[in-house]
Short mmCIF file of C-alpha atoms and ligand atoms in Angstrom, two decimals:
data_model
loop_
_atom_site.label_atom_id
_atom_site.label_comp_id
_atom_site.label_asym_id
_atom_site.label_seq_id
_atom_site.Cartn_x
_atom_site.Cartn_y
_atom_site.Cartn_z
CA MET X 1 16.56 25.54 19.74
CA THR X 2 13.05 26.67 18.71
CA THR X 3 11.75 29.78 20.46
CA PHE X 4 8.26 29.43 18.98
CA THR X 5 5.47 27.02 19.63
CA ILE X 6 3.07 25.16 17.39
CA ASN X 7 -0.61 26.09 17.66
CA SER X 8 -2.09 23.23 19.64
CA ASP X 9 -5.73 24.21 19.14
CA ARG X 10 -5.30 24.54 15.37
CA LEU X 11 -3.68 21.08 15.16
CA TRP X 12 -6.41 19.60 17.34
CA GLY X 13 -9.14 21.27 15.31
CA ARG X 14 -7.75 19.75 12.09
CA LEU X 15 -7.38 16.30 13.66
CA MET X 16 -11.02 16.33 14.74
CA ALA X 17 -12.20 17.80 11.43
CA LEU X 18 -10.46 15.11 9.38
CA ALA X 19 -11.77 12.43 11.75
CA GLU X 20 -15.31 13.51 10.89
CA ILE X 21 -14.70 12.53 7.26
CA THR X 22 -15.56 8.89 7.86
CA ARG X 23 -18.07 6.25 6.89
CA PRO X 24 -20.98 7.48 9.05
CA ASP X 25 -22.07 3.92 9.85
CA LEU X 26 -18.59 2.74 10.90
CA PRO X 27 -16.56 5.44 12.61
CA TRP X 28 -13.69 5.92 12.11
CA THR X 29 -13.28 4.55 8.60
CA ARG X 30 -11.60 6.22 5.60
CA ARG X 31 -10.49 3.31 3.49
CA SER X 32 -8.11 3.99 0.61
CA PHE X 33 -9.93 4.29 -2.72
CA SER X 34 -13.25 4.96 -1.00
CA PRO X 35 -15.52 8.05 -1.35
CA GLU X 36 -14.55 9.01 2.21
CA PHE X 37 -10.87 8.86 1.25
CA ASP X 38 -11.52 11.15 -1.73
CA ARG X 39 -13.38 13.63 0.50
CA GLY X 40 -10.53 13.48 3.01
CA ARG X 41 -8.00 14.17 0.29
CA ASP X 42 -10.01 17.16 -1.00
CA TRP X 43 -10.12 18.57 2.53
CA LEU X 44 -6.39 17.98 3.06
CA ARG X 45 -5.55 19.63 -0.26
CA GLN X 46 -7.42 22.78 0.82
CA GLU X 47 -5.62 22.81 4.17
CA PHE X 48 -2.23 22.31 2.47
CA GLU X 49 -2.99 25.17 0.05
CA SER X 50 -4.22 27.42 2.86
CA VAL X 51 -0.76 27.12 4.42
CA GLY X 52 0.86 28.11 1.12
CA LEU X 53 2.02 24.70 -0.05
CA ASP X 54 2.10 23.94 -3.76
CA VAL X 55 0.05 20.72 -3.92
CA SER X 56 0.37 17.98 -6.52
CA LEU X 57 -0.42 14.29 -6.92
CA ASP X 58 2.38 12.08 -8.17
CA THR X 59 1.61 9.29 -10.63
CA ALA X 60 1.44 6.80 -7.73
CA GLY X 61 -1.33 8.80 -6.03
CA ASN X 62 0.79 10.34 -3.26
CA MET X 63 -0.39 13.86 -2.43
CA ILE X 64 2.63 16.14 -1.98
CA GLY X 65 2.68 19.70 -0.64
CA ARG X 66 5.87 21.58 -1.49
CA LEU X 67 7.47 24.68 0.00
CA PRO X 68 10.69 26.00 -1.58
CA GLY X 69 13.73 26.42 0.63
CA SER X 70 15.96 29.48 0.87
CA ALA X 71 19.08 27.76 -0.44
CA GLN X 72 19.57 25.78 -3.62
CA LYS X 73 19.78 22.50 -1.70
CA ASN X 74 19.05 19.79 -4.24
CA ARG X 75 17.38 17.36 -1.82
CA PRO X 76 14.12 18.09 0.06
CA LEU X 77 13.35 17.53 3.70
CA MET X 78 10.36 15.15 3.53
CA VAL X 79 7.72 14.81 6.26
CA GLY X 80 4.85 12.40 5.82
CA SER X 81 2.42 9.70 6.85
CA HIS X 82 -1.01 8.59 5.64
CA SER X 83 -4.66 9.64 5.78
CA ASP X 84 -6.29 6.27 5.10
CA THR X 85 -7.49 4.08 7.97
CA VAL X 86 -8.25 0.45 8.70
CA PRO X 87 -11.98 -0.40 8.82
CA SER X 88 -13.43 0.97 12.08
CA GLY X 89 -10.03 2.39 12.96
CA GLY X 90 -8.90 5.39 14.91
CA ARG X 91 -8.53 9.17 14.52
CA PHE X 92 -4.76 9.49 14.94
CA ASP X 93 -2.97 6.59 13.15
CA GLY X 94 -1.42 8.30 10.12
CA THR X 95 -3.42 11.53 10.23
CA LEU X 96 -1.39 12.80 13.19
CA GLY X 97 1.81 12.60 11.11
CA VAL X 98 0.32 14.46 8.15
CA LEU X 99 -1.42 17.18 10.18
CA ALA X 100 1.46 17.69 12.64
CA GLY X 101 3.73 18.19 9.62
CA LEU X 102 1.29 20.77 8.28
CA GLU X 103 1.15 22.50 11.67
CA ALA X 104 4.96 22.61 11.91
CA ILE X 105 5.21 24.17 8.45
CA GLN X 106 2.48 26.72 9.22
CA THR X 107 4.18 27.70 12.48
CA LEU X 108 7.53 28.13 10.75
CA ARG X 109 5.92 30.33 8.11
CA GLU X 110 4.06 32.42 10.68
CA ASN X 111 7.38 33.06 12.42
CA GLY X 112 9.06 34.09 9.18
CA VAL X 113 11.30 31.01 9.14
CA THR X 114 12.24 29.56 5.75
CA LEU X 115 14.27 26.39 5.89
CA GLU X 116 17.25 26.13 3.59
CA HIS X 117 15.86 22.83 2.24
CA ASP X 118 12.68 22.55 0.21
CA ILE X 119 10.02 20.87 2.35
CA GLU X 120 7.77 18.13 1.00
CA LEU X 121 4.75 17.14 3.09
CA VAL X 122 3.42 13.79 1.84
CA ASP X 123 0.13 12.00 2.37
CA PHE X 124 1.17 8.56 1.11
CA LEU X 125 -1.46 6.51 -0.71
CA ALA X 126 -2.92 3.43 1.00
CA GLU X 127 -0.52 2.78 3.88
CA GLU X 128 -2.99 0.39 5.50
CA PRO X 129 -3.52 -3.05 3.93
CA SER X 130 -6.02 -2.14 1.21
CA GLU X 131 -8.87 -4.21 -0.21
CA PHE X 132 -6.18 -5.41 -2.66
CA GLY X 133 -4.23 -7.00 0.19
CA LEU X 134 -1.29 -4.62 -0.27
CA SER X 135 -0.15 -1.91 2.14
CA CYS X 136 2.16 1.10 1.74
CA ILE X 137 1.18 1.34 -1.94
CA GLY X 138 2.26 4.98 -2.41
CA SER X 139 5.51 4.79 -0.44
CA LYS X 140 6.41 1.49 -2.11
CA ALA X 141 5.88 3.15 -5.50
CA MET X 142 8.00 6.15 -4.51
CA ALA X 143 10.77 3.71 -3.52
CA GLY X 144 10.37 1.88 -6.84
CA MET X 145 9.10 -1.27 -5.12
CA LEU X 146 5.52 -1.46 -6.43
CA GLN X 147 5.54 -4.12 -9.13
CA ASP X 148 3.52 -3.91 -12.34
CA SER X 149 2.04 -7.28 -11.33
CA ASP X 150 0.69 -5.65 -8.15
CA LEU X 151 -1.48 -3.41 -10.33
CA ASP X 152 -3.44 -6.49 -11.46
CA LEU X 153 -4.42 -7.38 -7.88
CA GLN X 154 -8.20 -7.32 -7.51
CA ASP X 155 -10.49 -6.35 -4.67
CA GLY X 156 -13.63 -8.31 -3.76
CA THR X 157 -15.58 -6.64 -6.58
CA GLY X 158 -13.06 -7.58 -9.29
CA ARG X 159 -11.75 -4.00 -9.56
CA THR X 160 -7.98 -3.98 -10.19
CA LEU X 161 -5.54 -1.87 -8.21
CA ARG X 162 -4.71 -0.16 -11.52
CA GLU X 163 -8.35 0.96 -11.90
CA ALA X 164 -8.57 2.02 -8.26
CA MET X 165 -5.41 4.09 -8.53
CA ARG X 166 -6.76 5.80 -11.63
CA SER X 167 -9.94 6.60 -9.70
CA ILE X 168 -8.00 8.75 -7.21
CA GLY X 169 -6.06 10.56 -9.92
CA ALA X 170 -2.93 8.39 -10.09
CA VAL X 171 -1.44 7.39 -13.45
CA PRO X 172 -0.37 3.77 -12.91
CA GLU X 173 0.98 3.53 -16.47
CA GLN X 174 3.58 6.12 -15.45
CA LEU X 175 4.58 4.76 -12.02
CA ASP X 176 8.22 5.34 -12.91
CA GLN X 177 7.60 9.10 -12.72
CA ALA X 178 6.72 8.76 -9.04
CA ARG X 179 9.89 6.81 -8.33
CA ARG X 180 12.56 8.71 -6.41
CA ALA X 181 16.25 7.90 -6.57
CA GLU X 182 18.11 6.50 -3.59
CA ASN X 183 19.38 9.36 -1.44
CA SER X 184 17.07 11.83 -3.16
CA ASN X 185 15.89 13.05 0.27
CA ALA X 186 18.00 15.12 2.65
CA ALA X 187 15.99 13.37 5.38
CA TYR X 188 12.55 11.90 6.10
CA LEU X 189 10.62 12.38 9.35
CA GLU X 190 7.36 10.80 10.48
CA LEU X 191 5.42 11.39 13.69
CA HIS X 192 3.15 8.49 14.64
CA ILE X 193 1.31 7.12 17.66
CA GLU X 194 3.20 4.25 19.31
CA GLN X 195 0.25 1.83 19.17
CA ALA X 196 1.68 0.13 22.28
CA THR X 197 2.26 1.05 25.95
CA ARG X 198 6.05 1.22 26.38
CA LEU X 199 6.21 5.03 26.52
CA LYS X 200 3.40 5.23 29.05
CA SER X 201 4.97 2.48 31.19
CA ALA X 202 8.30 4.31 31.17
CA ASN X 203 6.57 7.67 31.74
CA VAL X 204 8.43 9.10 28.72
CA GLU X 205 6.85 11.49 26.20
CA ILE X 206 8.77 10.81 22.96
CA GLY X 207 9.85 7.51 21.40
CA VAL X 208 12.84 7.68 19.07
CA VAL X 209 12.28 4.79 16.67
CA THR X 210 15.41 2.67 16.17
CA ASP X 211 14.03 0.24 13.60
CA ILE X 212 10.82 -0.85 11.88
CA ALA X 213 9.87 -4.53 11.73
CA ALA X 214 9.61 -6.40 8.45
CA ILE X 215 6.08 -7.53 7.58
CA ARG X 216 5.35 -10.68 5.60
CA ARG X 217 1.88 -11.70 4.41
CA ASP X 218 0.91 -15.05 2.82
CA ASN X 219 -2.51 -16.06 1.56
CA VAL X 220 -3.47 -19.56 2.79
CA ARG X 221 -6.36 -21.39 1.08
CA VAL X 222 -7.53 -24.62 2.74
CA LEU X 223 -9.47 -26.93 0.43
CA GLY X 224 -11.80 -29.42 2.14
CA GLN X 225 -15.21 -30.49 0.92
CA THR X 226 -18.56 -28.83 1.35
CA ASP X 227 -21.24 -31.26 2.54
CA HIS X 228 -24.62 -31.28 4.23
CA ALA X 229 -24.18 -30.49 7.93
CA GLY X 230 -26.94 -32.84 8.97
CA ALA X 231 -26.64 -35.84 6.74
CA THR X 232 -22.85 -36.20 6.53
CA PRO X 233 -21.38 -38.50 9.22
CA MET X 234 -18.52 -36.86 11.18
CA GLY X 235 -16.01 -39.49 9.99
CA LEU X 236 -16.66 -38.72 6.32
CA ARG X 237 -16.24 -34.96 6.54
CA LYS X 238 -13.43 -32.82 5.12
CA ASP X 239 -14.12 -29.76 7.21
CA ALA X 240 -11.77 -26.98 6.02
CA LEU X 241 -12.54 -24.75 9.01
CA VAL X 242 -11.38 -27.36 11.54
CA THR X 243 -8.19 -27.79 9.50
CA ALA X 244 -7.65 -24.02 9.40
CA SER X 245 -8.31 -23.76 13.13
CA GLN X 246 -5.54 -26.28 13.82
CA MET X 247 -3.19 -24.17 11.67
CA ILE X 248 -4.21 -21.00 13.53
CA ALA X 249 -3.76 -22.55 16.98
CA LEU X 250 -0.35 -23.91 15.93
CA THR X 251 0.65 -20.43 14.71
CA GLU X 252 0.09 -18.98 18.17
CA GLU X 253 1.82 -21.91 19.90
CA LEU X 254 4.97 -21.90 17.73
CA THR X 255 5.23 -18.10 17.67
CA GLU X 256 5.03 -17.89 21.47
CA GLN X 257 7.68 -20.63 21.60
CA ALA X 258 9.91 -18.65 19.18
CA ASN X 259 9.65 -15.61 21.43
CA GLU X 260 10.60 -17.68 24.48
CA ASP X 261 13.73 -18.53 22.46
CA GLY X 262 14.30 -14.75 22.01
CA ALA X 263 13.21 -14.44 18.38
CA ALA X 264 11.01 -11.27 18.76
CA ILE X 265 8.43 -12.40 16.22
CA VAL X 266 4.68 -11.85 16.05
CA ALA X 267 2.20 -13.68 13.81
CA THR X 268 -1.49 -13.00 13.32
CA ILE X 269 -4.42 -14.32 11.32
CA GLY X 270 -6.57 -11.22 11.15
CA ARG X 271 -8.50 -11.96 7.96
CA LEU X 272 -10.40 -15.18 7.30
CA GLU X 273 -13.16 -16.07 4.84
CA LEU X 274 -14.97 -19.39 4.63
CA SER X 275 -17.40 -20.81 2.15
CA PRO X 276 -20.16 -21.50 1.78
CA ASN X 277 -20.45 -19.81 5.23
CA ALA X 278 -23.84 -21.38 5.92
CA ALA X 279 -24.93 -22.81 9.28
CA ASN X 280 -26.05 -26.07 7.67
CA ALA X 281 -23.04 -26.73 5.40
CA VAL X 282 -19.68 -28.24 6.26
CA PRO X 283 -17.10 -25.52 5.30
CA GLY X 284 -15.41 -26.61 2.08
CA VAL X 285 -12.97 -23.73 1.59
CA VAL X 286 -11.27 -21.42 4.09
CA GLU X 287 -8.96 -18.61 3.01
CA PHE X 288 -6.93 -16.55 5.47
CA THR X 289 -3.93 -14.21 5.58
CA LEU X 290 -0.96 -15.27 7.70
CA GLU X 291 0.84 -12.06 8.71
CA SER X 292 4.19 -12.36 10.49
CA ARG X 293 6.60 -9.62 11.58
CA SER X 294 10.07 -9.35 13.02
CA GLY X 295 13.00 -6.94 13.26
CA ASP X 296 15.19 -9.83 12.04
CA ASP X 297 14.70 -10.78 8.38
CA ASP X 298 16.34 -14.20 8.65
CA LYS X 299 14.34 -15.26 11.72
CA LEU X 300 11.15 -14.03 10.04
CA ARG X 301 11.81 -16.12 6.94
CA ALA X 302 12.75 -19.27 8.92
CA HIS X 303 9.75 -18.99 11.26
CA THR X 304 7.16 -18.29 8.59
CA GLU X 305 8.40 -20.96 6.22
CA GLY X 306 8.39 -23.42 9.13
CA LEU X 307 4.76 -22.56 9.86
CA LEU X 308 3.74 -22.96 6.20
CA ARG X 309 5.41 -26.40 6.06
CA ARG X 310 3.44 -27.45 9.15
CA PHE X 311 0.24 -26.20 7.48
CA GLU X 312 0.93 -28.59 4.56
CA GLU X 313 1.39 -31.46 7.05
CA ILE X 314 -1.87 -30.65 8.86
CA ALA X 315 -3.82 -30.50 5.60
CA SER X 316 -2.50 -33.81 4.26
CA ALA X 317 -3.02 -35.55 7.62
CA ARG X 318 -6.68 -34.56 7.27
CA ARG X 319 -6.91 -35.67 3.60
CA GLN X 320 -7.22 -32.04 2.48
CA LYS X 321 -5.12 -29.65 0.40
CA VAL X 322 -3.67 -26.23 1.10
CA GLU X 323 -2.62 -23.59 -1.44
CA ILE X 324 -0.15 -20.97 -0.26
CA GLN X 325 0.32 -17.70 -2.17
CA PRO X 326 2.91 -15.13 -1.03
CA ILE X 327 1.32 -11.64 -0.91
CA SER X 328 4.16 -9.39 0.24
CA CYS X 329 7.37 -9.50 2.20
CA GLY X 330 9.19 -6.40 3.40
CA THR X 331 12.56 -6.11 5.10
CA ALA X 332 13.35 -4.68 8.52
CA VAL X 333 14.62 -1.10 8.35
CA LYS X 334 16.99 0.78 10.67
CA SER X 335 16.49 4.49 11.39
CA ALA X 336 19.30 6.88 10.41
CA GLY X 337 21.51 8.01 13.29
CA ALA X 338 21.37 11.67 12.21
CA VAL X 339 17.58 11.66 12.24
CA MET X 340 17.42 9.95 15.63
CA GLN X 341 19.90 12.52 16.93
CA ALA X 342 17.77 15.39 15.59
CA ILE X 343 14.68 13.98 17.32
CA GLU X 344 16.57 13.59 20.61
CA THR X 345 17.89 17.17 20.41
CA ALA X 346 14.47 18.57 19.58
CA THR X 347 12.94 16.57 22.44
CA ARG X 348 15.47 18.03 24.90
CA ASP X 349 14.88 21.55 23.55
CA ALA X 350 11.16 21.05 24.15
CA GLY X 351 11.88 20.07 27.75
CA LEU X 352 10.61 16.53 27.19
CA SER X 353 12.07 13.07 27.72
CA SER X 354 12.74 10.44 25.07
CA MET X 355 13.66 6.79 24.82
CA PRO X 356 14.72 4.58 21.91
CA LEU X 357 12.25 1.90 20.86
CA SER X 358 11.62 -0.35 17.90
CA SER X 359 8.42 -0.34 15.89
CA GLY X 360 6.42 -3.56 15.54
CA ALA X 361 4.01 -1.61 13.35
CA GLY X 362 4.83 -1.03 9.71
CA HIS X 363 5.05 2.52 8.40
CA ASP X 364 5.67 4.48 5.20
CA ALA X 365 9.01 5.40 6.78
CA ALA X 366 10.16 1.83 6.02
CA TYR X 367 10.04 2.71 2.31
CA ALA X 368 11.03 6.37 2.65
CA ALA X 369 14.22 5.00 4.25
CA ARG X 370 15.26 3.86 0.79
CA LEU X 371 15.25 7.50 -0.37
CA GLY X 372 17.65 8.87 2.22
CA PRO X 373 18.19 9.12 5.99
CA ALA X 374 14.82 8.41 7.67
CA GLY X 375 13.46 8.27 11.17
CA MET X 376 10.28 8.34 13.22
CA LEU X 377 9.14 9.74 16.51
CA PHE X 378 6.30 8.25 18.55
CA ILE X 379 3.94 9.67 21.11
CA THR X 380 1.85 7.50 23.33
CA CYS X 381 -1.81 6.63 22.76
CA GLN X 382 -4.34 5.68 25.42
CA ASP X 383 -3.72 2.13 26.69
CA GLY X 384 -1.64 1.55 23.54
CA ARG X 385 -4.88 0.88 21.63
CA SER X 386 -4.92 1.48 17.87
CA HIS X 387 -6.74 0.20 14.76
CA THR X 388 -9.90 0.56 16.82
CA PRO X 389 -12.41 3.40 17.47
CA GLU X 390 -11.06 3.51 21.06
CA GLU X 391 -7.72 4.84 19.70
CA TRP X 392 -7.17 8.13 21.58
CA VAL X 393 -4.50 10.73 22.27
CA ASP X 394 -4.97 13.79 24.48
CA GLN X 395 -4.48 17.18 22.86
CA PRO X 396 -1.35 18.15 24.84
CA GLU X 397 0.41 14.97 23.73
CA CYS X 398 -0.40 15.66 20.08
CA ALA X 399 1.03 19.16 20.54
CA GLU X 400 4.21 17.77 22.12
CA GLY X 401 4.71 15.45 19.15
CA ALA X 402 4.23 18.27 16.65
CA GLN X 403 6.57 20.57 18.62
CA VAL X 404 9.34 17.95 18.56
CA LEU X 405 8.67 17.23 14.87
CA MET X 406 9.16 20.93 14.09
CA GLY X 407 12.31 21.05 16.21
CA ALA X 408 13.71 18.00 14.44
CA MET X 409 12.99 19.60 11.05
CA LEU X 410 15.01 22.65 12.11
CA GLU X 411 17.83 20.39 13.31
CA LEU X 412 17.88 18.41 10.05
CA ASP X 413 17.83 21.62 8.02
CA LYS X 414 21.40 22.15 9.22
CA LEU X 415 22.52 18.97 7.36
O1 LIG T 501 -0.14 -2.70 10.00
C1 LIG T 501 0.63 -1.83 10.39
O2 LIG T 501 1.62 -2.11 11.03
C2 LIG T 501 0.37 -0.39 10.09
O3 LIG T 501 -0.48 0.13 11.06
N1 LIG T 501 -0.23 -0.23 8.79
MN1 LIG T 502 -2.16 1.52 11.00
MN1 LIG T 503 -0.03 4.16 10.46
#
């Protein structure tokens, strides 16, 4: 049971200070590998060092603050999340987990408490889908799941992921040095906003995450034929955007149907590019990302592959072609019972209520779970909104999350 309390104003001050490190024209944006991200990292490094953490960057570009434990326990207690954002995202997704971890560590130190375990506070590189199409780059690398071929992925300017990683101080040629062995962590904890409204609806403060959905992304390229928008008769057109729109509408229809059958699957087309993208030209090429998620790996595979087959049928029925390129496919991850238990105990000690819930959002915890027992705790966010500038959490709720995070760290230190 903790008898001391985190410093709510200090946590809030850091959250708002980091939020201000954004693209000024598009708040709140701190894209991985961008100048804003670098400035955010520099600021975070100073804050980590001011708390007495020994800060380093692993070869995968994860920034790690270390604090030695009092006993010679050979596995650290890891706390982490991410400081990058989606374009025009929010001020709490990811940053809350990193800064609440820092606040918990600072409060422990101020109260003369040294955990038996070493503590590692991690800002994982590029948790959000980056310009290279890949997400969770740093946590994937730490779990040994970032492939060499991924390093050749290019962003819209032709820069490779390898070059981008070098630009933030990573050493992609030595990724293996960032890799951690299975069970190398005593435990992993991540505080995150729920990005949905179940906690608010149930009037419960803390969500104890039971599992994290698998995310699959496929690149779909529809090949029609660019023609003059005025001179080309409708019957002679091969309009790739109309073809893509039939695929997109079918995605929603079949995914809603799958959920009626109890599949618990979501699918989204959130990125789409067309060319030549001119008002007076019939779209010849459309490229989009099909992203599907589920807590059940088998259902995810069956549903997504069924959709992609239907896309082929739609294209050929319209005398067009479709090229499908897998981008990434994760697996659903269960939280460790001991970590869930620690979160529940810490929640009770803090006089708060908790409920189990699954995460439809992906998180670094899904990869940290390959390094030892892992778990997450959620706090609510206003109207469940996230990945948008309207993302908001009130200060007391941030403080509650950090208090429970610190309590769970103390519980897990007994392992
Ligand atoms: O996309 C996600 O689920 C996470 O927010 N990166
Ligand atoms: Mn996110
Ligand atoms: Mn996140």
